[in-house]
Amino acid sequence: MTFRLSLVAVAVVAATLGQAVAQDFPGSKPITFVVPFAAGGPTDRVARDLAEAMRKAMPGSNFTVENAAGAGGTIGANKVAKAKPDGHTLLLWHIGMASTPALYRKLPFKPLEDFEYLGLVNEVPMTLLGKPQLPANTYRDFENHIRANAGKLNIAHAGLGSASHICGLMWQHAVKLNESMTTIPFGGTAPAMTALIGGQVDVMCDQTTNTTSQIEAGRVKAFAVTTAKPLSGHKLLKDYPTLQEMGLKGFDLSIWHGAYAPKGTPEDVLKKLNAALKVALKDPDFVKKQEGLGAVVVTDKRQERAEHKTFVANEINKLKPVIDAAKQFAD
Ligand code: MLT
């Protein structure tokens, strides 16, 4: 006797199992945020602060962070795209989700098809920095020094497609100094910052979540912020001009960070994760930590899954011409 299970019955069983998975989620198994850069950098900082707030928002959960660096963040992102879609492996990534499609001709994942969007988390300004020995104390000195030494200086970043790479490209494009500096890639801007402080690299553009403490301690020189508006609410960063004030028309760059799960994660699990994310984004400790580092926590509809995805789709289209103009490919 052959035992035939009708397609309807298979669907019912699958749906029931899926619901069972969701009802028990998260269970005792940890929920891991994969950070596609080295520990100690700005992406890692956001992930660790968010993991703590999510633990509080989802009682009984155990959120952890795992660093999977390399290739401008695409190695870690691909790890999550290919992970088991059970809600226990998530990605915390930034503008790289939108920059890498233009830079990597053989990107191993499709940003808009291989992920479930859990919500946008924050937006982080960037700062233009120099090593302590750089002979410049104002933005004007800084730009004149780079122009006078075109081809002789280097700029650090966290790999092609990283926020620090995009910022460097945009700045050089804006001041018509394209390809005037040698780019030095690192596994993240934490090791890049160590090299800048040590004088092994000359310049870097990095997020305030990583640079505020170093600027305050006088370990690096800061010259400008990348947002359109001055950071007038921040005790330290308010003293730095915007690049628009320095004559770079329309320069406006904030690094947004979003949370993602692998495509196919059960709908009820996604709903639970998005609900916990929205609670976490209102957590006073999380907000205080992020604002103390110059970041702005998302409070608008981009916290919702559909709006988060629409936002990233628009960012992919916005960044493509900027990256195409730099005529750089990562592969
Ligand atoms: C970036 O430049 O993309 C990030 O700052 C890298 C990092 O978080 O280390």
Coordinates of C-alpha atoms in Angstrom, one line a residue, residues 32-235:
T32 CA 22.9 35.9 16.8
F33 CA 23.5 39.3 15.1
V34 CA 26.2 38.7 12.5
V35 CA 28.3 41.9 12.2
P36 CA 30.2 41.8 8.8
F37 CA 33.2 43.8 10.2
A38 CA 35.8 43.4 12.9
A39 CA 34.9 43.8 16.6
G40 CA 35.2 47.2 18.1
G41 CA 34.1 49.2 15.1
P42 CA 30.9 51.3 14.5
T43 CA 28.8 48.5 13.1
D44 CA 29.8 46.3 16.0
R45 CA 28.9 49.1 18.5
V46 CA 25.4 49.5 17.1
A47 CA 24.9 45.7 17.1
R48 CA 26.0 45.2 20.7
D49 CA 23.9 48.1 22.0
L50 CA 20.9 46.8 20.0
A51 CA 21.4 43.2 21.2
E52 CA 21.2 44.4 24.8
A53 CA 18.0 46.4 24.1
M54 CA 16.5 43.4 22.2
R55 CA 17.3 41.1 25.1
K56 CA 15.2 43.4 27.3
A57 CA 12.4 43.7 24.7
M58 CA 12.1 39.9 24.3
P59 CA 12.3 38.4 27.8
G60 CA 14.0 35.0 27.9
S61 CA 15.9 35.7 24.7
N62 CA 19.6 35.5 24.4
F63 CA 20.9 37.9 21.7
T64 CA 24.6 37.6 20.9
V65 CA 27.0 39.2 18.3
E66 CA 29.3 37.4 16.0
N67 CA 31.9 39.2 13.8
A68 CA 32.4 37.9 10.3
A69 CA 34.6 40.4 8.5
G70 CA 35.9 40.7 5.0
A71 CA 35.2 42.0 1.5
G72 CA 33.6 45.2 2.6
G73 CA 31.0 43.4 4.7
T74 CA 29.8 41.0 1.9
I75 CA 31.2 37.9 3.5
G76 CA 29.2 38.3 6.7
A77 CA 26.1 39.4 4.8
N78 CA 26.3 36.3 2.6
K79 CA 26.7 34.1 5.6
V80 CA 23.3 35.3 6.8
A81 CA 21.7 35.1 3.3
K82 CA 22.6 31.4 3.3
A83 CA 21.8 30.7 7.0
K84 CA 18.9 28.5 8.1
P85 CA 15.8 30.8 8.1
D86 CA 14.7 30.1 11.6
G87 CA 15.2 33.6 13.2
H88 CA 18.3 32.6 15.1
T89 CA 20.8 34.1 12.6
L90 CA 20.3 37.8 11.8
L91 CA 22.4 40.5 10.1
L92 CA 23.1 44.0 11.3
W93 CA 24.5 45.9 8.4
H94 CA 24.6 49.5 7.0
I95 CA 24.7 51.3 3.7
G96 CA 26.7 48.4 2.3
M97 CA 23.4 46.7 1.6
A98 CA 22.9 49.4 -1.0
S99 CA 26.4 50.2 -2.1
T100 CA 27.7 46.7 -2.8
P101 CA 25.3 45.9 -5.8
A102 CA 27.1 48.6 -7.7
L103 CA 30.6 47.6 -6.6
Y104 CA 30.5 43.8 -6.8
R105 CA 29.8 42.4 -10.2
K106 CA 29.6 38.9 -8.7
L107 CA 27.8 39.7 -5.4
P108 CA 26.9 36.3 -3.9
F109 CA 23.5 37.5 -2.7
K110 CA 20.6 39.7 -3.9
P111 CA 19.9 42.4 -1.3
L112 CA 16.2 42.8 -2.2
E113 CA 15.5 39.0 -2.7
D114 CA 17.6 37.1 -0.3
F115 CA 16.7 38.8 3.0
E116 CA 13.7 39.6 5.1
Y117 CA 13.7 43.2 6.3
L118 CA 13.3 43.6 10.1
G119 CA 13.4 47.4 10.3
L120 CA 15.8 50.3 10.1
V121 CA 17.7 51.1 13.3
N122 CA 19.6 54.4 13.2
E123 CA 21.5 57.0 11.1
V124 CA 25.1 57.8 12.0
P125 CA 27.0 60.9 10.8
M126 CA 30.6 60.6 9.7
T127 CA 33.7 62.6 10.4
L128 CA 36.7 63.4 8.2
L129 CA 39.8 62.5 10.2
G130 CA 43.6 62.9 9.9
K131 CA 46.5 61.2 11.7
P132 CA 47.8 63.2 14.7
Q133 CA 50.9 64.3 12.7
L134 CA 48.9 65.6 9.7
P135 CA 50.1 69.2 9.2
A136 CA 46.5 70.7 9.2
N137 CA 44.2 72.1 11.9
T138 CA 41.2 73.3 9.9
Y139 CA 39.3 71.8 7.1
R140 CA 40.8 74.4 4.7
D141 CA 44.3 73.3 5.8
F142 CA 43.3 69.7 5.4
E143 CA 41.9 70.0 1.8
N144 CA 44.9 72.2 0.7
H145 CA 47.4 69.6 2.2
I146 CA 45.7 66.7 0.3
R147 CA 45.7 68.8 -2.9
A148 CA 49.3 69.8 -2.6
N149 CA 50.3 66.1 -2.0
A150 CA 48.0 64.4 -4.6
G151 CA 49.2 60.9 -5.2
K152 CA 51.4 60.8 -2.1
L153 CA 48.9 60.2 0.8
N154 CA 46.7 57.3 1.7
I155 CA 43.1 56.9 3.0
A156 CA 42.0 53.9 5.1
H157 CA 38.6 52.2 4.9
A158 CA 36.9 49.0 5.8
G159 CA 36.8 47.4 2.4
L160 CA 35.2 48.2 -0.9
G161 CA 31.5 49.0 -0.4
S162 CA 32.0 50.0 3.3
A163 CA 30.7 53.2 4.7
S164 CA 34.3 54.5 5.1
H165 CA 35.0 53.6 1.5
I166 CA 31.9 55.3 0.2
C167 CA 32.6 58.5 2.2
G168 CA 36.1 58.7 0.8
L169 CA 34.9 58.2 -2.7
M170 CA 32.2 60.9 -2.3
W171 CA 34.6 63.4 -0.7
Q172 CA 37.3 62.9 -3.4
H173 CA 34.6 63.3 -6.1
A174 CA 33.2 66.4 -4.5
V175 CA 36.6 68.2 -4.3
K176 CA 37.7 66.9 -7.7
L177 CA 40.5 64.9 -6.2
N178 CA 39.3 61.5 -7.6
E179 CA 41.9 58.8 -7.3
S180 CA 44.3 61.3 -5.6
M181 CA 44.9 59.0 -2.6
T182 CA 46.0 55.4 -2.2
T183 CA 43.2 53.4 -0.5
I184 CA 44.2 51.0 2.3
P185 CA 41.5 48.4 3.2
F186 CA 41.1 46.9 6.7
G187 CA 38.7 44.3 8.1
G188 CA 36.8 47.2 9.8
T189 CA 37.4 50.7 10.9
A190 CA 38.4 49.5 14.4
P191 CA 41.8 48.2 13.0
A192 CA 41.9 51.2 10.6
M193 CA 41.5 53.6 13.5
T194 CA 44.5 51.9 15.3
A195 CA 46.6 52.5 12.2
L196 CA 45.4 56.1 11.9
I197 CA 46.2 56.8 15.6
G198 CA 49.6 55.2 15.0
G199 CA 50.3 57.3 11.9
Q200 CA 50.5 54.3 9.6
V201 CA 47.7 55.8 7.4
D202 CA 47.0 59.5 6.7
V203 CA 43.3 60.0 6.5
M204 CA 40.0 58.2 7.2
C205 CA 36.3 59.0 7.0
D206 CA 34.5 57.1 9.8
Q207 CA 31.3 57.1 11.8
T208 CA 30.9 59.1 14.9
T209 CA 30.0 55.9 16.8
N210 CA 33.7 55.0 16.4
T211 CA 35.4 58.4 16.2
T212 CA 33.8 60.6 19.0
S213 CA 35.9 59.1 21.8
Q214 CA 39.1 59.2 19.8
I215 CA 38.5 62.9 18.8
E216 CA 37.7 63.7 22.4
A217 CA 40.9 62.0 23.6
G218 CA 43.0 64.0 21.0
R219 CA 44.2 60.7 19.4
V220 CA 43.2 61.9 15.9
K221 CA 42.5 65.2 14.2
A222 CA 38.9 65.9 13.0
F223 CA 38.1 68.4 10.3
A224 CA 34.4 68.2 9.3
V225 CA 31.2 66.2 9.6
T226 CA 29.4 64.7 6.6
T227 CA 25.8 65.6 7.5
A228 CA 24.0 68.4 5.8
K229 CA 23.1 70.0 9.2
P230 CA 25.7 70.7 11.9
L231 CA 25.6 68.4 14.9
S232 CA 24.7 71.3 17.1
G233 CA 23.1 69.0 19.7
H234 CA 26.4 67.1 20.4
K235 CA 28.7 68.6 23.0

